[in-house]
């Protein structure tokens, strides 16, 4: 798990990377990660997630969530586009919302030895709102760790949790 703050053209870009392995097959992982309408059931701080439209391998998704910075809470509204490469990767890019930059990628890597899947998450984000200097990377790291743990836990529960 890593979060780096990189200053690019007077912006603080947070680069994030995380990964984990689950026993679930790539097909089972794919089914959960592309069921955007149900993501708020297991992703911390994501209040709603709704597919607005779908064309081929692209989906436009509206999400409402909450960002917490120490004692400050802020509602976040995003409309993103997910571009799917079936069973392999999902690229998510900002259409509009409370971020200047929001790009992330979920990659699914089969693990033949276990029949499971390695999930690799990477992204770049620039909030439109103030994020405290040196604390920012730690706060974002904590949020990404919580999200990844929740996603991995959901995948470990398998189909019985209702895909």
Coordinates of N, CA, C and O in Angstrom, one line a residue:
X1 N 0.9 -1.2 0.0 CA 0.0 0.0 0.0 C 0.9 1.2 0.0 O 1.8 1.3 0.8
X2 N 0.7 2.1 -1.0 CA 1.5 3.3 -0.9 C 0.6 4.5 -1.4 O -0.3 4.4 -2.2
X3 N 0.9 5.7 -0.8 CA 0.3 6.9 -1.3 C 1.5 7.9 -1.3 O 2.2 8.1 -0.3
X4 N 1.6 8.6 -2.5 CA 2.6 9.6 -2.6 C 1.9 10.9 -3.0 O 1.0 10.9 -3.8
X5 N 2.4 12.0 -2.5 CA 1.9 13.3 -2.9 C 3.0 13.8 -3.9 O 4.2 14.0 -3.5
X6 N 2.6 14.1 -5.1 CA 3.5 14.6 -6.1 C 2.9 16.0 -6.6 O 1.8 16.1 -6.9
X7 N 3.8 17.0 -6.5 CA 3.4 18.3 -6.9 C 3.6 18.5 -8.4 O 4.7 18.4 -8.9
X8 N 2.5 18.7 -9.2 CA 2.5 18.8 -10.6 C 1.8 20.1 -11.0 O 0.6 20.2 -10.7
X9 N 2.4 21.0 -11.6 CA 1.8 22.3 -12.0 C 0.9 22.9 -10.9 O -0.3 23.1 -11.1
X10 N 1.5 23.1 -9.8 CA 0.8 23.8 -8.7 C -0.4 23.0 -8.1 O -1.2 23.5 -7.4
X11 N -0.4 21.7 -8.4 CA -1.4 20.8 -7.8 C -0.8 19.7 -7.0 O 0.3 19.2 -7.4
X12 N -1.4 19.3 -5.9 CA -0.9 18.2 -5.1 C -1.7 17.0 -5.6 O -2.9 16.8 -5.4
X13 N -1.0 16.1 -6.4 CA -1.6 14.9 -6.9 C -1.2 13.8 -6.0 O -0.1 13.6 -5.7
X14 N -2.2 13.1 -5.5 CA -2.0 11.9 -4.7 C -2.1 10.7 -5.6 O -3.1 10.4 -6.2
X15 N -0.9 10.0 -5.6 CA -0.8 8.7 -6.3 C -1.0 7.6 -5.3 O -0.2 7.5 -4.3
X16 N -1.9 6.7 -5.6 CA -2.2 5.6 -4.7 C -2.0 4.2 -5.4 O -2.2 4.1 -6.6
X17 N -1.6 3.3 -4.6 CA -1.4 1.9 -5.1 C -1.7 0.9 -4.0 O -1.2 1.1 -2.8
X18 N -2.4 -0.1 -4.3 CA -2.7 -1.1 -3.3 C -3.0 -2.4 -4.0 O -3.4 -2.4 -5.2
X19 N -2.8 -3.5 -3.3 CA -3.1 -4.8 -3.9 C -3.4 -5.8 -2.8 O -3.1 -5.6 -1.7
X20 N -4.0 -6.9 -3.2 CA -4.4 -8.0 -2.3 C -4.8 -9.2 -3.1 O -5.1 -9.1 -4.3
X21 N -4.8 -10.3 -2.4 CA -5.1 -11.6 -3.1 C -6.3 -12.2 -2.4 O -6.5 -12.1 -1.2
X22 N -7.2 -12.8 -3.2 CA -8.4 -13.5 -2.7 C -8.5 -14.8 -3.3 O -7.9 -15.1 -4.4
X23 N -9.3 -15.7 -2.7 CA -9.4 -17.1 -3.2 C -10.4 -17.1 -4.4 O -10.5 -18.1 -5.1
X24 N -11.2 -16.1 -4.5 CA -12.2 -16.0 -5.6 C -11.6 -16.0 -7.0 O -10.5 -15.4 -7.2
X25 N -12.3 -16.6 -7.9 CA -11.8 -16.6 -9.3 C -11.9 -15.2 -9.9 O -12.7 -14.4 -9.4
X26 N -11.1 -15.0 -11.0 CA -11.3 -13.7 -11.7 C -12.7 -13.4 -12.1 O -13.2 -12.3 -12.0
X27 N -13.5 -14.4 -12.5 CA -14.9 -14.2 -12.9 C -15.7 -13.8 -11.7 O -16.6 -12.9 -11.9
X28 N -15.5 -14.3 -10.6 CA -16.3 -13.9 -9.4 C -15.9 -12.5 -9.0 O -16.8 -11.7 -8.6
X29 N -14.6 -12.2 -9.0 CA -14.1 -10.9 -8.7 C -14.7 -9.9 -9.7 O -15.3 -8.8 -9.3
X30 N -14.7 -10.2 -10.9 CA -15.3 -9.3 -12.0 C -16.7 -9.0 -11.7 O -17.2 -7.9 -11.8
X31 N -17.5 -10.0 -11.3 CA -18.9 -9.9 -11.1 C -19.2 -8.9 -10.0 O -20.1 -8.0 -10.0
X32 N -18.4 -8.9 -8.9 CA -18.6 -8.0 -7.8 C -18.1 -6.6 -8.1 O -18.8 -5.6 -7.9
X33 N -16.9 -6.5 -8.8 CA -16.4 -5.1 -9.0 C -17.2 -4.4 -10.1 O -17.1 -3.2 -10.2
X34 N -17.9 -5.1 -11.0 CA -18.7 -4.4 -12.0 C -20.2 -4.3 -11.6 O -20.9 -3.7 -12.4
X35 N -20.5 -4.7 -10.4 CA -21.9 -4.5 -10.0 C -22.0 -3.2 -9.2 O -22.1 -3.1 -8.0
X36 N -21.8 -2.1 -10.0 CA -21.6 -0.8 -9.4 C -22.8 -0.3 -8.5 O -22.6 0.4 -7.6
X37 N -24.0 -0.8 -8.9 CA -25.2 -0.4 -8.1 C -25.2 -0.9 -6.7 O -25.9 -0.4 -5.8
X38 N -24.3 -1.9 -6.4 CA -24.3 -2.5 -5.1 C -23.0 -2.2 -4.3 O -22.8 -2.7 -3.2
X39 N -22.2 -1.4 -4.9 CA -20.9 -1.1 -4.2 C -21.0 -0.4 -2.9 O -20.3 -0.6 -2.0
X40 N -22.1 0.4 -2.7 CA -22.2 1.1 -1.5 C -22.6 0.2 -0.3 O -22.5 0.6 0.9
X41 N -22.9 -1.1 -0.6 CA -23.3 -2.0 0.4 C -22.0 -2.5 1.2 O -22.1 -3.0 2.3
X42 N -20.8 -2.3 0.6 CA -19.6 -2.8 1.2 C -18.4 -1.9 1.2 O -17.4 -2.1 1.9
X43 N -18.5 -0.8 0.4 CA -17.4 0.1 0.4 C -17.6 1.2 1.4 O -18.6 1.9 1.4
X44 N -16.7 1.3 2.4 CA -16.8 2.3 3.5 C -17.0 3.8 2.9 O -16.3 4.1 1.9
X45 N -17.8 4.6 3.5 CA -18.0 6.0 3.1 C -18.6 6.2 1.8 O -18.8 7.3 1.4
X46 N -19.0 5.1 1.0 CA -19.7 5.3 -0.2 C -21.2 5.1 0.1 O -21.6 4.1 0.5
X47 N -22.0 6.2 0.0 CA -23.4 6.2 0.4 C -24.3 5.6 -0.7 O -25.2 4.9 -0.4
X48 N -24.1 6.0 -1.9 CA -24.8 5.5 -3.1 C -23.9 5.4 -4.3 O -23.0 6.1 -4.4
X49 N -24.3 4.4 -5.1 CA -23.6 4.2 -6.4 C -24.6 3.7 -7.4 O -25.3 2.7 -7.1
X50 N -24.8 4.4 -8.5 CA -25.9 4.1 -9.4 C -25.4 4.2 -10.9 O -24.8 5.3 -11.2
X51 N -25.6 3.2 -11.7 CA -25.3 3.3 -13.1 C -26.3 4.2 -13.8 O -27.5 3.9 -13.7
X52 N -25.9 5.3 -14.4 CA -26.7 6.2 -15.1 C -27.0 5.7 -16.5 O -28.1 5.9 -17.1
X53 N -25.9 5.2 -17.2 CA -26.1 4.7 -18.5 C -25.0 3.6 -18.8 O -23.9 3.6 -18.1
X54 N -25.2 2.8 -19.8 CA -24.2 1.8 -20.2 C -24.2 1.7 -21.7 O -25.3 1.6 -22.3
X55 N -23.1 1.8 -22.3 CA -22.9 1.5 -23.8 C -21.7 0.6 -24.0 O -20.6 1.0 -23.7
X56 N -22.0 -0.6 -24.4 CA -20.9 -1.5 -24.6 C -20.1 -1.8 -23.4 O -20.7 -2.1 -22.3
X57 N -18.8 -1.5 -23.4 CA -17.9 -1.7 -22.2 C -17.7 -0.5 -21.4 O -16.8 -0.5 -20.5
X58 N -18.6 0.5 -21.6 CA -18.5 1.7 -20.8 C -19.7 2.0 -20.0 O -20.8 1.8 -20.5
X59 N -19.5 2.4 -18.7 CA -20.7 2.7 -17.9 C -20.5 4.0 -17.2 O -19.3 4.4 -16.8
X60 N -21.5 4.9 -17.2 CA -21.4 6.1 -16.5 C -22.1 5.9 -15.1 O -23.3 5.4 -15.1
X61 N -21.4 6.2 -14.0 CA -21.8 5.9 -12.7 C -21.8 7.2 -11.8 O -20.9 8.0 -11.9
X62 N -22.9 7.4 -11.1 CA -23.0 8.5 -10.2 C -22.8 7.9 -8.7 O -23.4 7.0 -8.4
X63 N -21.9 8.6 -8.0 CA -21.6 8.1 -6.7 C -21.6 9.3 -5.7 O -21.2 10.4 -6.0
X64 N -22.2 9.0 -4.5 CA -22.2 10.0 -3.4 C -21.5 9.3 -2.2 O -21.8 8.2 -1.9
X65 N -20.5 10.0 -1.6 CA -19.8 9.5 -0.5 C -19.5 10.6 0.5 O -19.9 11.7 0.3
X66 N -18.7 10.2 1.5 CA -18.2 11.1 2.5 C -16.7 11.0 2.6 O -16.2 9.9 2.7
X67 N -16.0 12.1 2.7 CA -14.6 12.2 3.0 C -14.5 12.7 4.4 O -15.1 13.7 4.8
X68 N -13.6 12.1 5.2 CA -13.4 12.5 6.5 C -11.9 12.9 6.7 O -11.1 12.1 6.4
X69 N -11.7 14.1 7.1 CA -10.3 14.6 7.4 C -10.3 15.0 8.8 O -10.8 16.1 9.2
X70 N -9.8 14.2 9.7 CA -9.7 14.4 11.1 C -11.1 14.7 11.6 O -12.0 13.8 11.5
X71 N -11.5 15.9 12.0 CA -12.8 16.1 12.5 C -13.7 16.8 11.5 O -14.8 17.2 11.7
X72 N -13.2 16.9 10.3 CA -14.0 17.5 9.2 C -14.6 16.4 8.3 O -13.9 15.5 7.9
X73 N -15.9 16.5 8.0 CA -16.5 15.6 7.1 C -17.0 16.4 5.9 O -17.6 17.5 6.1
X74 N -16.9 15.8 4.7 CA -17.3 16.5 3.5 C -18.0 15.5 2.6 O -17.5 14.4 2.3
X75 N -19.2 15.9 2.1 CA -19.9 15.1 1.1 C -19.1 15.2 -0.2 O -18.7 16.3 -0.6
X76 N -19.1 14.1 -0.9 CA -18.4 14.0 -2.2 C -19.4 13.5 -3.2 O -20.1 12.5 -3.0
X77 N -19.5 14.2 -4.3 CA -20.4 13.7 -5.4 C -19.5 13.6 -6.7 O -18.7 14.5 -7.0
X78 N -19.5 12.4 -7.3 CA -18.8 12.2 -8.5 C -19.6 11.5 -9.6 O -20.5 10.7 -9.2
X79 N -19.4 11.9 -10.8 CA -19.9 11.1 -11.9 C -18.6 10.6 -12.7 O -17.8 11.4 -13.0
X80 N -18.5 9.3 -12.8 CA -17.3 8.7 -13.4 C -17.7 7.8 -14.5 O -18.9 7.4 -14.6
X81 N -16.7 7.5 -15.4 CA -16.9 6.6 -16.5 C -16.0 5.4 -16.2 O -14.8 5.5 -16.0
X82 N -16.6 4.2 -16.2 CA -15.9 3.0 -16.1 C -15.7 2.3 -17.4 O -16.7 2.2 -18.2
X83 N -14.5 2.1 -17.8 CA -14.2 1.4 -19.1 C -13.7 0.0 -18.7 O -12.7 -0.2 -18.1
X84 N -14.5 -1.0 -19.2 CA -14.2 -2.4 -18.7 C -13.4 -3.2 -19.8 O -13.8 -3.1 -21.0
X85 N -12.4 -3.9 -19.4 CA -11.7 -4.9 -20.2 C -12.1 -6.2 -19.5 O -11.4 -6.6 -18.5
X86 N -13.1 -6.9 -20.0 CA -13.6 -8.1 -19.2 C -12.6 -9.0 -18.7 O -11.7 -9.4 -19.4
X87 N -12.8 -9.3 -17.4 CA -12.0 -10.2 -16.6 C -10.6 -9.8 -16.4 O -9.8 -10.5 -15.8
X88 N -10.2 -8.6 -16.9 CA -8.8 -8.1 -16.8 C -8.7 -6.8 -16.0 O -7.8 -6.7 -15.1
X89 N -9.4 -5.8 -16.4 CA -9.2 -4.5 -15.8 C -10.4 -3.6 -16.0 O -11.2 -3.8 -16.9
X90 N -10.5 -2.6 -15.0 CA -11.6 -1.6 -15.1 C -10.8 -0.2 -14.9 O -10.2 0.0 -13.9
X91 N -11.0 0.6 -15.9 CA -10.4 2.0 -15.8 C -11.5 2.9 -15.4 O -12.6 2.9 -16.1
X92 N -11.3 3.8 -14.4 CA -12.3 4.7 -14.0 C -11.8 6.1 -14.1 O -10.7 6.4 -13.6
X93 N -12.5 7.0 -14.8 CA -12.1 8.3 -15.0 C -13.2 9.3 -14.6 O -14.4 9.0 -14.8
X94 N -12.9 10.5 -14.2 CA -13.8 11.5 -13.8 C -14.5 12.1 -15.0 O -13.9 12.4 -16.0
X95 N -15.9 12.2 -14.9 CA -16.7 13.0 -15.8 C -16.9 14.3 -15.2 O -16.6 15.4 -15.8
X96 N -17.4 14.4 -14.0 CA -17.6 15.6 -13.3 C -17.7 15.3 -11.8 O -18.0 14.2 -11.4
X97 N -17.5 16.4 -11.0 CA -17.7 16.2 -9.5 C -16.7 16.9 -8.7 O -16.1 17.9 -9.1
X98 N -16.6 16.5 -7.4 CA -15.8 17.2 -6.4 C -14.3 16.9 -6.4 O -13.7 16.9 -5.4
X99 N -13.8 16.5 -7.6 CA -12.4 16.2 -7.7 C -11.9 17.0 -9.0 O -12.7 17.2 -9.9
X100 N -10.6 17.4 -8.9 CA -10.0 18.0 -10.1 C -9.5 16.9 -11.0 O -9.6 17.0 -12.2
X101 N -9.0 15.8 -10.4 CA -8.5 14.7 -11.1 C -8.9 13.4 -10.3 O -8.8 13.4 -9.1
X102 N -9.5 12.4 -11.0 CA -9.8 11.2 -10.4 C -9.7 10.1 -11.5 O -10.5 10.0 -12.4
X103 N -8.6 9.4 -11.4 CA -8.4 8.3 -12.3 C -7.9 7.1 -11.5 O -7.0 7.2 -10.7
X104 N -8.6 5.9 -11.7 CA -8.1 4.8 -11.0 C -8.3 3.5 -11.9 O -9.0 3.6 -12.9
X105 N -7.6 2.5 -11.6 CA -7.6 1.3 -12.3 C -7.6 0.1 -11.4 O -6.8 0.0 -10.4
X106 N -8.5 -0.8 -11.6 CA -8.6 -2.1 -11.0 C -8.0 -3.2 -12.0 O -8.6 -3.2 -13.1
X107 N -7.0 -3.9 -11.6 CA -6.5 -5.0 -12.4 C -6.8 -6.3 -11.7 O -6.5 -6.5 -10.5
X108 N -7.2 -7.3 -12.5 CA -7.4 -8.7 -12.0 C -6.3 -9.6 -12.6 O -6.2 -9.7 -13.8
X109 N -5.5 -10.2 -11.7 CA -4.4 -11.1 -12.2 C -4.7 -12.5 -11.6 O -4.7 -12.7 -10.4
X110 N -5.0 -13.5 -12.5 CA -5.2 -14.8 -12.0 C -4.0 -15.4 -11.3 O -2.9 -15.1 -11.7
X111 N -4.2 -16.1 -10.3 CA -3.2 -16.8 -9.5 C -3.4 -18.3 -9.7 O -4.1 -18.9 -9.0
X112 N -2.7 -18.9 -10.7 CA -3.0 -20.3 -11.1 C -2.7 -21.3 -9.9 O -3.4 -22.2 -9.8
X113 N -1.7 -21.0 -9.1 CA -1.4 -21.9 -8.0 C -2.6 -22.1 -7.0 O -2.7 -23.1 -6.4
X114 N -3.4 -21.0 -6.8 CA -4.5 -21.1 -5.8 C -5.9 -21.1 -6.5 O -6.9 -21.3 -5.8
X115 N -5.9 -20.7 -7.8 CA -7.2 -20.5 -8.4 C -7.8 -19.2 -8.1 O -9.0 -18.9 -8.4
X116 N -7.1 -18.4 -7.3 CA -7.6 -17.1 -6.8 C -7.2 -16.0 -7.8 O -6.9 -16.2 -8.9
X117 N -7.3 -14.8 -7.3 CA -7.1 -13.6 -8.0 C -6.3 -12.6 -7.2 O -6.6 -12.3 -6.1
X118 N -5.3 -12.0 -7.9 CA -4.6 -10.8 -7.3 C -5.3 -9.6 -7.8 O -5.5 -9.5 -9.0
X119 N -5.7 -8.7 -6.9 CA -6.4 -7.5 -7.3 C -5.4 -6.3 -7.1 O -4.9 -6.1 -6.0
X120 N -5.1 -5.5 -8.1 CA -4.2 -4.4 -8.0 C -5.0 -3.1 -8.3 O -5.7 -3.0 -9.3
X121 N -5.0 -2.2 -7.4 CA -5.7 -0.9 -7.5 C -4.6 0.2 -7.5 O -3.7 0.2 -6.8
X122 N -4.8 1.1 -8.5 CA -3.9 2.2 -8.6 C -4.7 3.4 -9.0 O -5.7 3.3 -9.7
X123 N -4.2 4.6 -8.7 CA -5.0 5.8 -9.0 C -4.2 7.1 -8.8 O -3.2 7.1 -8.1
X124 N -4.8 8.1 -9.4 CA -4.3 9.5 -9.1 C -5.5 10.3 -8.8 O -6.5 10.3 -9.5
X125 N -5.4 11.1 -7.7 CA -6.5 12.0 -7.4 C -6.0 13.3 -6.9 O -5.0 13.5 -6.3
X126 N -6.9 14.3 -7.3 CA -6.7 15.7 -6.8 C -8.0 16.2 -6.4 O -8.9 16.5 -7.3
X127 N -8.3 16.3 -5.1 CA -9.6 16.9 -4.6 C -9.7 18.4 -5.0 O -8.7 19.1 -5.2
X128 N -11.0 18.8 -5.2 CA -11.2 20.2 -5.4 C -11.2 21.0 -4.1 O -11.3 22.2 -4.1
X129 N -11.2 20.3 -3.0 CA -11.3 20.9 -1.7 C -9.9 20.8 -1.0 O -9.1 20.0 -1.4
X130 N -9.7 21.5 0.0 CA -8.5 21.6 0.8 C -8.2 20.2 1.5 O -9.1 19.7 2.1
X131 N -7.0 19.7 1.3 CA -6.6 18.5 2.0 C -5.4 18.9 2.8 O -4.4 19.4 2.2
X132 N -5.3 18.7 4.1 CA -4.2 19.2 4.9 C -2.9 18.6 4.4 O -2.8 17.4 4.2
X133 N -1.9 19.5 4.2 CA -0.5 19.2 3.7 C 0.0 17.8 4.0 O -0.3 16.8 3.3
X134 N 0.9 17.6 4.9 CA 1.5 16.4 5.2 C 0.6 15.3 5.7 O 0.8 14.1 5.5
X135 N -0.5 15.7 6.3 CA -1.5 14.7 6.8 C -2.3 14.1 5.6 O -2.8 13.0 5.7
X136 N -2.4 14.8 4.5 CA -3.2 14.4 3.4 C -2.9 13.0 2.9 O -3.8 12.2 2.7
X137 N -1.6 12.7 2.7 CA -1.2 11.4 2.2 C -1.6 10.3 3.2 O -2.1 9.2 2.9
X138 N -1.4 10.6 4.5 CA -1.8 9.6 5.6 C -3.3 9.4 5.6 O -3.8 8.3 5.8
X139 N -4.1 10.5 5.5 CA -5.5 10.3 5.5 C -6.0 9.5 4.3 O -6.8 8.6 4.4
X140 N -5.5 9.8 3.1 CA -5.8 9.1 1.9 C -5.4 7.7 2.0 O -6.1 6.8 1.6
X141 N -4.2 7.4 2.5 CA -3.7 6.0 2.7 C -4.7 5.3 3.5 O -5.1 4.1 3.2
X142 N -5.2 5.9 4.6 CA -6.1 5.2 5.5 C -7.4 4.9 4.8 O -8.0 3.8 4.9
X143 N -7.9 5.9 4.0 CA -9.2 5.6 3.3 C -9.0 4.5 2.3 O -9.9 3.7 2.1
X144 N -7.9 4.5 1.5 CA -7.7 3.5 0.5 C -7.5 2.1 1.2 O -8.1 1.1 0.7
X145 N -6.8 2.0 2.3 CA -6.7 0.8 3.0 C -8.0 0.2 3.5 O -8.3 -1.0 3.3
X146 N -8.9 1.1 4.0 CA -10.2 0.7 4.4 C -11.0 0.2 3.3 O -11.7 -0.8 3.4
X147 N -11.0 0.9 2.1 CA -11.7 0.5 1.0 C -11.2 -0.9 0.5 O -12.0 -1.8 0.2
X148 N -9.9 -1.0 0.4 CA -9.3 -2.3 -0.1 C -9.7 -3.5 0.8 O -10.1 -4.5 0.3
X149 N -9.6 -3.2 2.1 CA -9.9 -4.3 3.1 C -11.4 -4.7 2.9 O -11.7 -5.9 3.0
X150 N -12.2 -3.7 2.7 CA -13.7 -4.0 2.6 C -14.0 -4.8 1.3 O -14.8 -5.7 1.3
X151 N -13.3 -4.4 0.2 CA -13.5 -5.1 -1.1 C -13.0 -6.5 -1.0 O -13.7 -7.5 -1.4
X152 N -11.8 -6.7 -0.4 CA -11.2 -8.1 -0.3 C -12.1 -8.9 0.6 O -12.4 -10.1 0.3
X153 N -12.6 -8.3 1.7 CA -13.5 -9.1 2.6 C -14.8 -9.5 1.9 O -15.3 -10.6 2.0
X154 N -15.4 -8.6 1.1 CA -16.6 -8.9 0.3 C -16.3 -10.0 -0.7 O -17.1 -11.0 -0.8
X155 N -15.1 -10.0 -1.3 CA -14.8 -11.0 -2.3 C -14.6 -12.4 -1.6 O -14.9 -13.4 -2.1
X156 N -14.0 -12.4 -0.4 CA -13.8 -13.6 0.3 C -15.1 -14.3 0.8 O -15.2 -15.5 0.9
X157 N -16.1 -13.4 1.0 CA -17.4 -14.0 1.4 C -18.1 -14.8 0.3 O -18.9 -15.6 0.5
X158 N -17.7 -14.5 -1.0 CA -18.2 -15.3 -2.1 C -19.7 -15.0 -2.5 O -20.3 -14.0 -2.1
X159 N -20.2 -15.9 -3.3 CA -21.6 -15.7 -3.9 C -22.7 -15.6 -2.9 O -23.7 -15.1 -3.1
X160 N -22.5 -16.2 -1.7 CA -23.6 -16.2 -0.7 C -24.0 -14.9 -0.2 O -25.0 -14.7 0.3
X161 N -23.1 -13.9 -0.5 CA -23.4 -12.5 -0.1 C -24.3 -11.8 -1.1 O -24.6 -10.6 -0.9
X162 N -24.7 -12.5 -2.1 CA -25.7 -11.9 -3.1 C -25.0 -10.9 -4.1 O -25.0 -9.7 -3.9
X163 N -24.5 -11.5 -5.2 CA -23.9 -10.6 -6.2 C -24.9 -9.9 -7.0 O -25.9 -10.3 -7.4

